Short mmCIF file of C-alpha atoms in Angstrom, two decimals:
data_model
loop_
_atom_site.label_atom_id
_atom_site.label_comp_id
_atom_site.label_asym_id
_atom_site.label_seq_id
_atom_site.Cartn_x
_atom_site.Cartn_y
_atom_site.Cartn_z
CA UNK A 8 -38.58 16.13 96.96
CA UNK A 9 -40.76 13.10 97.66
CA UNK A 10 -39.60 10.00 99.50
CA UNK A 11 -39.14 8.04 96.26
CA UNK A 12 -35.51 7.53 95.25
CA UNK A 13 -35.47 6.09 91.71
CA UNK A 14 -31.86 6.84 90.67
CA UNK A 15 -29.10 4.22 90.88
CA UNK A 16 -25.30 4.46 90.66
CA UNK A 17 -25.45 3.70 86.93
CA UNK A 18 -27.97 6.51 86.44
CA UNK A 19 -25.75 9.05 88.21
CA UNK A 20 -22.64 7.87 86.34
CA UNK A 21 -24.45 8.06 83.00
CA UNK A 22 -25.59 11.58 83.87
CA UNK A 23 -21.96 12.55 84.52
CA UNK A 24 -20.63 10.85 81.38
CA UNK A 25 -23.31 12.53 79.26
CA UNK A 26 -22.49 15.90 80.81
CA UNK A 27 -18.71 15.57 80.34
CA UNK A 28 -18.42 13.80 76.99
CA UNK A 29 -20.37 16.24 74.87
CA UNK A 30 -19.98 17.70 71.41
CA UNK A 31 -16.63 19.34 72.22
CA UNK A 32 -14.63 16.14 71.70
CA UNK A 33 -15.87 16.09 68.10
CA UNK A 34 -14.66 19.66 67.52
CA UNK A 35 -11.59 20.20 69.68
CA UNK A 36 -8.96 17.69 68.39
CA UNK A 37 -8.16 19.80 65.32
CA UNK A 38 -8.05 23.06 67.29
CA UNK A 39 -5.77 21.55 69.92
CA UNK A 40 -3.53 19.99 67.28
CA UNK A 41 -3.16 23.39 65.66
CA UNK A 42 -2.04 24.87 68.96
CA UNK A 43 0.28 22.16 70.25
CA UNK A 44 0.61 19.40 67.65
CA UNK A 45 1.10 15.96 69.23
CA UNK A 46 1.63 17.69 72.57
CA UNK A 47 -2.11 18.37 72.55
CA UNK A 48 -2.50 15.05 74.37
CA UNK A 49 -0.62 16.69 77.24
CA UNK A 50 -3.28 19.42 77.39
CA UNK A 51 -5.96 16.85 78.13
CA UNK A 52 -3.76 15.14 80.70
CA UNK A 53 -2.71 18.36 82.45
CA UNK A 54 -6.24 19.75 82.54
CA UNK A 55 -7.61 16.53 84.03
CA UNK A 56 -4.78 16.59 86.56
CA UNK A 57 -5.59 20.18 87.52
CA UNK A 58 -9.26 19.32 87.92
CA UNK A 59 -8.70 16.15 89.94
CA UNK A 60 -8.56 18.04 93.30
CA UNK A 61 -11.82 19.73 92.33
CA UNK A 62 -13.44 16.38 91.51
CA UNK A 63 -12.28 14.93 94.81
CA UNK A 64 -13.80 17.91 96.63
CA UNK A 65 -17.08 17.37 94.80
CA UNK A 66 -16.98 13.70 95.75
CA UNK A 67 -16.46 14.53 99.43
CA UNK A 68 -19.11 17.24 99.45
CA UNK A 69 -21.62 14.94 97.76
CA UNK A 70 -20.94 12.09 100.17
CA UNK A 71 -21.97 14.19 103.17
CA UNK A 72 -25.39 15.16 101.82
CA UNK A 73 -28.48 13.25 100.80
CA UNK A 74 -30.44 15.91 98.96
CA UNK A 75 -30.39 17.83 95.70
CA UNK A 76 -28.35 20.97 95.30
CA UNK A 77 -24.76 20.50 94.18
CA UNK A 78 -22.45 23.53 94.46
CA UNK A 79 -25.27 25.87 95.47
CA UNK A 80 -26.18 23.71 98.44
CA UNK A 81 -22.53 23.36 99.48
CA UNK A 82 -21.98 27.13 99.37
CA UNK A 83 -25.17 27.84 101.30
CA UNK A 84 -24.40 25.41 104.11
CA UNK A 85 -20.80 26.63 104.35
CA UNK A 86 -21.10 30.39 103.83
CA UNK A 87 -24.74 31.34 104.18
CA UNK A 88 -27.81 31.88 102.00
CA UNK A 89 -26.43 34.70 99.87
CA UNK A 90 -23.44 32.68 98.72
CA UNK A 91 -25.65 29.65 98.22
CA UNK A 92 -28.02 31.51 95.97
CA UNK A 93 -25.19 33.08 93.96
CA UNK A 94 -23.55 29.75 93.18
CA UNK A 95 -26.83 27.92 92.63
CA UNK A 96 -28.02 30.58 90.23
CA UNK A 97 -24.78 30.45 88.25
CA UNK A 98 -25.11 26.68 88.05
CA UNK A 99 -28.55 27.08 86.53
CA UNK A 100 -27.30 29.74 84.10
CA UNK A 101 -24.62 27.38 82.81
CA UNK A 102 -27.15 24.57 82.36
CA UNK A 103 -29.64 26.63 80.36
CA UNK A 104 -26.90 28.22 78.24
CA UNK A 105 -25.40 24.81 77.50
CA UNK A 106 -28.79 23.27 76.75
CA UNK A 107 -29.65 26.15 74.41
CA UNK A 108 -26.34 26.18 72.58
CA UNK A 109 -26.19 22.44 71.92
CA UNK A 110 -29.85 22.34 70.88
CA UNK A 111 -29.23 25.20 68.44
CA UNK A 112 -26.32 23.32 66.87
CA UNK A 113 -28.04 19.95 66.67
CA UNK A 114 -29.26 20.34 63.10
CA UNK A 115 -25.74 20.94 61.77
CA UNK A 116 -24.77 17.39 62.67
CA UNK A 117 -27.97 16.02 61.14
CA UNK A 118 -27.49 17.70 57.75
CA UNK A 119 -25.37 14.84 56.29
CA UNK A 120 -28.33 12.52 56.87
CA UNK A 121 -31.12 15.00 56.04
CA UNK A 122 -29.87 17.98 53.95
CA UNK A 123 -33.17 19.87 54.32
CA UNK A 124 -32.23 20.59 57.94
CA UNK A 125 -29.55 23.00 56.76
CA UNK A 126 -31.91 25.98 56.52
CA UNK A 127 -32.11 28.48 59.40
CA UNK A 128 -35.79 27.80 60.04
CA UNK A 129 -35.19 24.06 60.11
CA UNK A 130 -32.44 24.59 62.68
CA UNK A 131 -34.87 26.52 64.89
CA UNK A 132 -37.50 23.79 64.60
CA UNK A 133 -34.96 21.10 65.50
CA UNK A 134 -33.77 23.12 68.50
CA UNK A 135 -37.33 23.63 69.72
CA UNK A 136 -38.11 19.95 69.27
CA UNK A 137 -34.98 18.92 71.17
CA UNK A 138 -35.76 21.18 74.12
CA UNK A 139 -39.44 20.25 74.22
CA UNK A 140 -38.79 16.54 73.75
CA UNK A 141 -36.38 16.13 76.64
CA UNK A 142 -38.40 18.44 78.85
CA UNK A 143 -41.47 16.31 78.18
CA UNK A 144 -39.56 13.14 78.97
CA UNK A 145 -38.45 14.50 82.32
CA UNK A 146 -41.97 15.65 83.15
CA UNK A 147 -42.75 11.93 83.45
CA UNK A 148 -40.27 11.69 86.34
CA UNK A 149 -36.55 11.33 87.01
CA UNK A 150 -36.30 7.65 86.03
CA UNK A 151 -37.41 8.00 82.36
CA UNK A 152 -35.02 10.92 81.89
CA UNK A 153 -32.22 9.00 83.59
CA UNK A 154 -32.89 5.93 81.44
CA UNK A 155 -32.53 8.08 78.34
CA UNK A 156 -29.21 9.33 79.72
CA UNK A 157 -27.98 5.75 80.27
CA UNK A 158 -28.92 4.64 76.75
CA UNK A 159 -27.43 7.70 75.07
CA UNK A 160 -24.26 7.51 77.16
CA UNK A 161 -23.62 3.95 75.99
CA UNK A 162 -24.56 4.70 72.37
CA UNK A 163 -22.41 7.79 71.94
CA UNK A 164 -19.33 6.20 73.52
CA UNK A 165 -19.26 3.28 71.09
CA UNK A 166 -17.98 5.21 68.01
CA UNK A 167 -15.43 7.10 70.12
CA UNK A 168 -14.07 3.90 71.64
CA UNK A 169 -14.01 2.25 68.20
CA UNK A 170 -12.10 5.23 66.77
CA UNK A 171 -9.56 5.14 69.59
CA UNK A 172 -8.94 1.41 69.32
CA UNK A 173 -8.68 1.46 65.52
CA UNK A 174 -6.31 4.41 65.48
CA UNK A 175 -3.85 3.23 68.11
CA UNK A 176 -2.20 0.59 65.86
CA UNK A 177 -1.30 3.40 63.45
CA UNK A 178 0.78 5.20 66.04
CA UNK A 179 4.39 5.52 64.97
CA UNK A 180 7.39 7.52 66.09
CA UNK A 181 6.94 9.86 63.14
CA UNK A 182 3.50 10.82 64.44
CA UNK A 183 5.09 12.47 67.46
CA UNK A 184 7.82 14.52 65.76
CA UNK A 185 8.05 17.36 66.40
CA UNK A 186 6.15 16.83 69.64
CA UNK A 187 5.48 20.53 70.27
CA UNK A 188 6.04 22.25 66.89
CA UNK A 189 5.05 25.69 68.20
CA UNK A 190 6.73 25.36 71.57
CA UNK A 191 4.91 25.25 74.89
CA UNK A 192 3.61 28.83 74.99
CA UNK A 193 0.17 27.80 73.63
CA UNK A 194 -0.28 25.33 76.50
CA UNK A 195 -2.37 27.64 78.77
CA UNK A 196 -4.77 28.40 75.93
CA UNK A 197 -4.98 24.72 75.02
CA UNK A 198 -5.76 23.81 78.62
CA UNK A 199 -8.46 26.51 78.68
CA UNK A 200 -10.04 24.85 75.64
CA UNK A 201 -9.74 21.40 77.18
CA UNK A 202 -11.21 22.81 80.40
CA UNK A 203 -14.57 23.11 78.68
CA UNK A 204 -14.37 19.53 77.44
CA UNK A 205 -14.07 18.24 81.02
CA UNK A 206 -16.94 20.21 82.51
CA UNK A 207 -19.99 18.28 83.58
CA UNK A 208 -18.92 16.07 86.47
CA UNK A 209 -20.25 18.74 88.83
CA UNK A 210 -23.86 18.03 87.82
CA UNK A 211 -23.79 14.53 89.34
CA UNK A 212 -24.65 15.62 92.91
CA UNK A 213 -27.54 17.84 91.77
CA UNK A 214 -30.22 15.08 91.68
CA UNK A 215 -28.62 13.29 94.65
CA UNK A 216 -31.80 13.66 96.64
CA UNK A 217 -33.45 11.25 94.19
CA UNK A 218 -30.65 8.66 94.40
CA UNK A 219 -30.97 5.37 96.26
CA UNK A 220 -27.58 5.69 98.02
CA UNK A 221 -26.28 9.24 97.42
CA UNK A 222 -23.46 9.12 99.99
CA UNK A 223 -21.91 6.15 98.18
CA UNK A 224 -22.98 6.52 94.56
CA UNK A 225 -22.45 10.26 93.98
CA UNK A 226 -18.68 10.22 94.78
CA UNK A 227 -18.17 7.19 92.54
CA UNK A 228 -20.05 8.85 89.67
CA UNK A 229 -18.10 12.13 90.00
CA UNK A 230 -14.69 10.45 89.89
CA UNK A 231 -15.69 7.96 87.18
CA UNK A 232 -16.96 10.77 84.96
CA UNK A 233 -13.75 12.82 85.10
CA UNK A 234 -11.32 9.88 85.01
CA UNK A 235 -13.12 8.06 82.23
CA UNK A 236 -13.35 11.20 80.10
CA UNK A 237 -9.62 11.91 80.54
CA UNK A 238 -8.60 8.47 79.30
CA UNK A 239 -11.05 8.57 76.40
CA UNK A 240 -10.00 12.07 75.28
CA UNK A 241 -6.30 11.20 75.25
CA UNK A 242 -6.90 7.99 73.29
CA UNK A 243 -9.14 9.73 70.75
CA UNK A 244 -6.64 12.58 70.30
CA UNK A 245 -3.82 10.09 69.76
CA UNK A 246 -5.89 8.16 67.21
CA UNK A 247 -6.78 11.33 65.33
CA UNK A 248 -3.15 12.47 65.24
CA UNK A 249 -2.09 9.09 63.89
CA UNK A 250 -4.74 8.82 61.18
CA UNK A 251 -5.19 12.40 59.89
CA UNK A 252 -1.93 14.03 58.70
CA UNK A 253 -3.53 17.49 58.40
CA UNK A 254 -5.48 17.30 61.65
CA UNK A 255 -4.75 20.91 62.60
CA UNK A 256 -6.54 22.19 59.49
CA UNK A 257 -9.59 19.94 59.83
CA UNK A 258 -12.95 21.39 60.84
CA UNK A 259 -14.41 17.89 61.27
CA UNK A 260 -11.41 16.11 62.78
CA UNK A 261 -13.05 12.95 64.04
CA UNK A 262 -15.18 12.48 60.94
CA UNK A 263 -11.97 12.73 58.92
CA UNK A 264 -10.34 10.21 61.22
CA UNK A 265 -13.33 7.90 60.82
CA UNK A 266 -13.06 8.05 57.03
CA UNK A 267 -9.33 7.37 57.19
CA UNK A 268 -9.76 4.39 59.50
CA UNK A 269 -13.03 2.82 58.33
CA UNK A 270 -13.57 4.10 54.81
CA UNK A 271 -16.50 6.20 53.56
CA UNK A 272 -18.82 4.74 56.16
CA UNK A 273 -16.51 5.92 58.92
CA UNK A 274 -17.40 9.58 58.50
CA UNK A 275 -21.09 8.80 58.73
CA UNK A 276 -20.46 6.68 61.82
CA UNK A 277 -18.71 9.54 63.60
CA UNK A 278 -21.38 12.03 62.50
CA UNK A 279 -23.97 9.72 64.03
CA UNK A 280 -21.84 9.56 67.16
CA UNK A 281 -21.79 13.36 67.30
CA UNK A 282 -25.58 13.44 67.11
CA UNK A 283 -25.87 10.89 69.89
CA UNK A 284 -23.36 12.84 71.95
CA UNK A 285 -25.35 16.02 71.62
CA UNK A 286 -28.60 14.23 72.41
CA UNK A 287 -26.97 12.70 75.47
CA UNK A 288 -25.77 16.11 76.56
CA UNK A 289 -29.29 17.48 76.16
CA UNK A 290 -30.67 14.59 78.21
CA UNK A 291 -28.24 15.47 81.00
CA UNK A 292 -29.18 19.16 80.89
CA UNK A 293 -32.89 18.34 80.93
CA UNK A 294 -32.45 16.11 83.98
CA UNK A 295 -29.94 18.16 85.97
CA UNK A 296 -30.80 21.76 85.08
CA UNK A 297 -34.25 22.02 86.71
CA UNK A 298 -32.89 20.49 89.93
CA UNK A 299 -30.86 23.66 90.53
CA UNK A 300 -34.13 25.59 90.69
CA UNK A 301 -35.53 22.90 92.99
CA UNK A 302 -32.64 23.40 95.40
CA UNK A 303 -32.97 27.19 95.33
CA UNK A 304 -36.70 26.95 95.96
CA UNK A 305 -36.22 24.51 98.84
CA UNK A 306 -33.93 27.05 100.49
CA UNK A 307 -36.51 29.82 100.12
CA UNK A 308 -34.71 31.84 97.45
CA UNK A 309 -37.35 31.22 94.78
CA UNK A 310 -41.09 30.40 94.88
CA UNK A 311 -41.87 27.07 96.53
CA UNK A 312 -43.82 25.90 93.48
CA UNK A 313 -40.50 25.24 91.73
CA UNK A 314 -39.69 22.49 94.24
CA UNK A 315 -43.15 20.93 94.28
CA UNK A 316 -43.32 17.38 92.81
CA UNK A 317 -46.12 16.78 90.34
CA UNK A 318 -47.81 13.77 88.80
CA UNK A 319 -47.12 10.09 89.32
CA UNK A 320 -43.41 10.45 88.63
CA UNK A 321 -42.92 13.19 91.21
CA UNK A 322 -41.16 15.46 88.70
CA UNK A 323 -40.64 19.14 89.58
CA UNK A 324 -42.90 20.28 86.74
CA UNK A 325 -42.63 24.04 87.24
CA UNK A 326 -38.82 23.92 87.41
CA UNK A 327 -38.64 21.77 84.27
CA UNK A 328 -40.94 24.06 82.31
CA UNK A 329 -39.13 27.23 83.39
CA UNK A 330 -35.72 25.76 82.54
CA UNK A 331 -36.94 24.53 79.16
CA UNK A 332 -38.49 27.91 78.36
CA UNK A 333 -35.23 29.70 79.17
CA UNK A 334 -33.23 27.21 77.11
CA UNK A 335 -35.60 27.55 74.18
CA UNK A 336 -35.31 31.34 74.27
CA UNK A 337 -31.53 31.14 74.30
CA UNK A 338 -31.30 28.51 71.56
CA UNK A 339 -31.92 31.15 68.90
CA UNK A 340 -29.13 33.54 69.96
CA UNK A 341 -26.12 31.66 71.37
CA UNK A 342 -23.09 30.31 69.53
CA UNK A 343 -20.72 27.58 70.60
CA UNK A 344 -17.50 29.60 70.84
CA UNK A 345 -18.94 32.20 73.21
CA UNK A 346 -20.39 29.39 75.29
CA UNK A 347 -16.92 27.91 75.75
CA UNK A 348 -15.40 31.12 77.08
CA UNK A 349 -18.39 32.15 79.18
CA UNK A 350 -18.92 28.65 80.56
CA UNK A 351 -15.31 28.36 81.64
CA UNK A 352 -15.48 31.55 83.67
CA UNK A 353 -18.82 30.79 85.32
CA UNK A 354 -17.92 27.19 86.08
CA UNK A 355 -14.80 28.44 87.84
CA UNK A 356 -16.90 30.16 90.51
CA UNK A 357 -18.78 26.92 91.20
CA UNK A 358 -15.62 24.85 91.42
CA UNK A 359 -13.83 27.27 93.73
CA UNK A 360 -16.89 27.59 95.98
CA UNK A 361 -17.17 23.81 96.35
CA UNK A 362 -13.49 23.47 97.26
CA UNK A 363 -13.87 26.26 99.83
CA UNK A 364 -17.01 24.59 101.20
CA UNK A 365 -15.08 21.37 101.81
CA UNK A 366 -12.57 23.34 103.88
CA UNK A 367 -15.42 24.83 105.91
CA UNK A 368 -17.08 21.42 106.35
CA UNK A 369 -13.89 19.94 107.75
CA UNK A 370 -13.40 22.79 110.19
CA UNK A 371 -16.91 22.19 111.51
CA UNK A 372 -16.43 18.43 111.72
CA UNK A 373 -19.12 17.55 109.19
CA UNK A 374 -19.35 13.78 108.68
CA UNK A 375 -18.84 12.40 105.16
CA UNK A 376 -18.90 8.89 103.73
CA UNK A 377 -15.91 9.76 101.51
CA UNK A 378 -12.86 11.70 102.72
CA UNK A 379 -10.58 13.15 100.05
CA UNK A 380 -6.85 12.74 100.73
CA UNK A 381 -4.35 15.55 101.18
CA UNK A 382 -5.86 17.45 104.07
CA UNK A 383 -6.41 21.18 103.61
CA UNK A 384 -3.89 21.27 100.75
CA UNK A 385 -6.27 19.48 98.37
CA UNK A 386 -9.11 22.06 98.42
CA UNK A 387 -6.56 24.86 98.20
CA UNK A 388 -5.01 23.20 95.15
CA UNK A 389 -8.47 22.94 93.63
CA UNK A 390 -9.11 26.65 94.15
CA UNK A 391 -5.72 27.58 92.66
CA UNK A 392 -6.21 25.30 89.65
CA UNK A 393 -9.67 26.67 88.98
CA UNK A 394 -8.48 30.26 89.20
CA UNK A 395 -5.60 29.54 86.84
CA UNK A 396 -7.82 27.93 84.21
CA UNK A 397 -10.70 30.40 84.41
CA UNK A 398 -8.38 33.42 84.26
CA UNK A 399 -7.64 32.56 80.63
CA UNK A 400 -11.14 33.80 79.75
CA UNK A 401 -10.37 37.47 80.37
CA UNK A 402 -12.26 40.31 82.02
CA UNK A 403 -15.03 40.61 79.43
CA UNK A 404 -16.38 37.16 80.22
CA UNK A 405 -16.08 37.81 83.93
CA UNK A 406 -18.14 40.99 83.49
CA UNK A 407 -20.82 39.04 81.60
CA UNK A 408 -20.97 36.49 84.41
CA UNK A 409 -21.32 39.29 86.95
CA UNK A 410 -24.21 40.76 84.96
CA UNK A 411 -26.03 37.40 84.95
CA UNK A 412 -25.47 37.12 88.68
CA UNK A 413 -26.87 40.59 89.24
CA UNK A 414 -29.99 39.67 87.27
CA UNK A 415 -30.43 36.64 89.49
CA UNK A 416 -30.34 38.72 92.65
CA UNK A 417 -32.96 41.08 91.20
CA UNK A 418 -35.24 38.11 90.54
CA UNK A 419 -34.60 36.79 94.04
CA UNK A 420 -35.57 40.10 95.58
CA UNK A 421 -38.72 40.26 93.47
CA UNK A 422 -39.73 36.72 94.42
CA UNK A 423 -39.29 37.49 98.12
CA UNK A 424 -41.54 40.55 97.88
CA UNK A 425 -44.30 38.39 96.43
CA UNK A 426 -44.14 35.83 99.25
#
């Protein structure tokens, strides 16, 4: 990338918050309540606890580098170019799949405000506009895209915070009995669901090469994204449990909670919050996704044009256009439930690779501005936690991830023959 470094700590943190707090928090409270009842709060807590060693490893890995790349860069520097490409490619796959899926579902949240958007063709037009709009914004450079992420992060958090604060006074002992009506056997499945809701903090180091102080700001943003999301999710789940007696049967749990707490306008407020959340998620994908291609191109895995800055803003135009095209193609075919399962399995490879890379960095004496506590035990705990969570997805999803990885290696080989 060029010598310009336009991103600040607030930009990186907003990118992480947008990536973590996505549309899932508007959909999952009812599903989790159906699995565990009031104990569903424990699923959020336990999942965040399991992921905390992973987040600390990401913070340490990010603090020792001053360039874009994220998990792909860490794997390459620790285990060689083949591992680096594999992880970097999977990172990009997750970003385009997520971008496509959320864009495809955007119109559903807009229907209460504009019923005409309920038709299939309208949904396709909205998805195309969402992909093209954020891609165009990021073609102007990293700062405009990051500013959009900051604004949308603040806007989408307001209704969630308001819901949490308004619902807490309704908490009563009766709301927690029975605490786990179906026992604790659904806990692994509930944690697998919550696992998806916490994903996103790993994108923070990707544009680190465009940050003003990456060694200091990237670790802060990683930890703030995961920790802040954990607190918010638990508060929102508690508020929903307290305000919606039939939460487990609700398909729009937070809209129902908004109506119960604020009256008829409450449902509309939460629906607007869902729209902002999805737009914020799309802003994060549009900013972070192309940077995976930049990193792969800088390492020689893909054509150098993908890493070439263009225009006054220095944006990687080719990488942005390719990522947007892939997301647009996928927006017509993907559904949210398959994304959850597939994303959880693919993300697991990235998390485990980063934890293993931290172990390798320490053995080689690599300097880092942030040192995670716990010695070698912490990365090993991160690997074990990731394997435990991702294993809930089953072999079919693992096979699909392997197929995507194989396609990436075919493209890599083809690109190398042309250079």
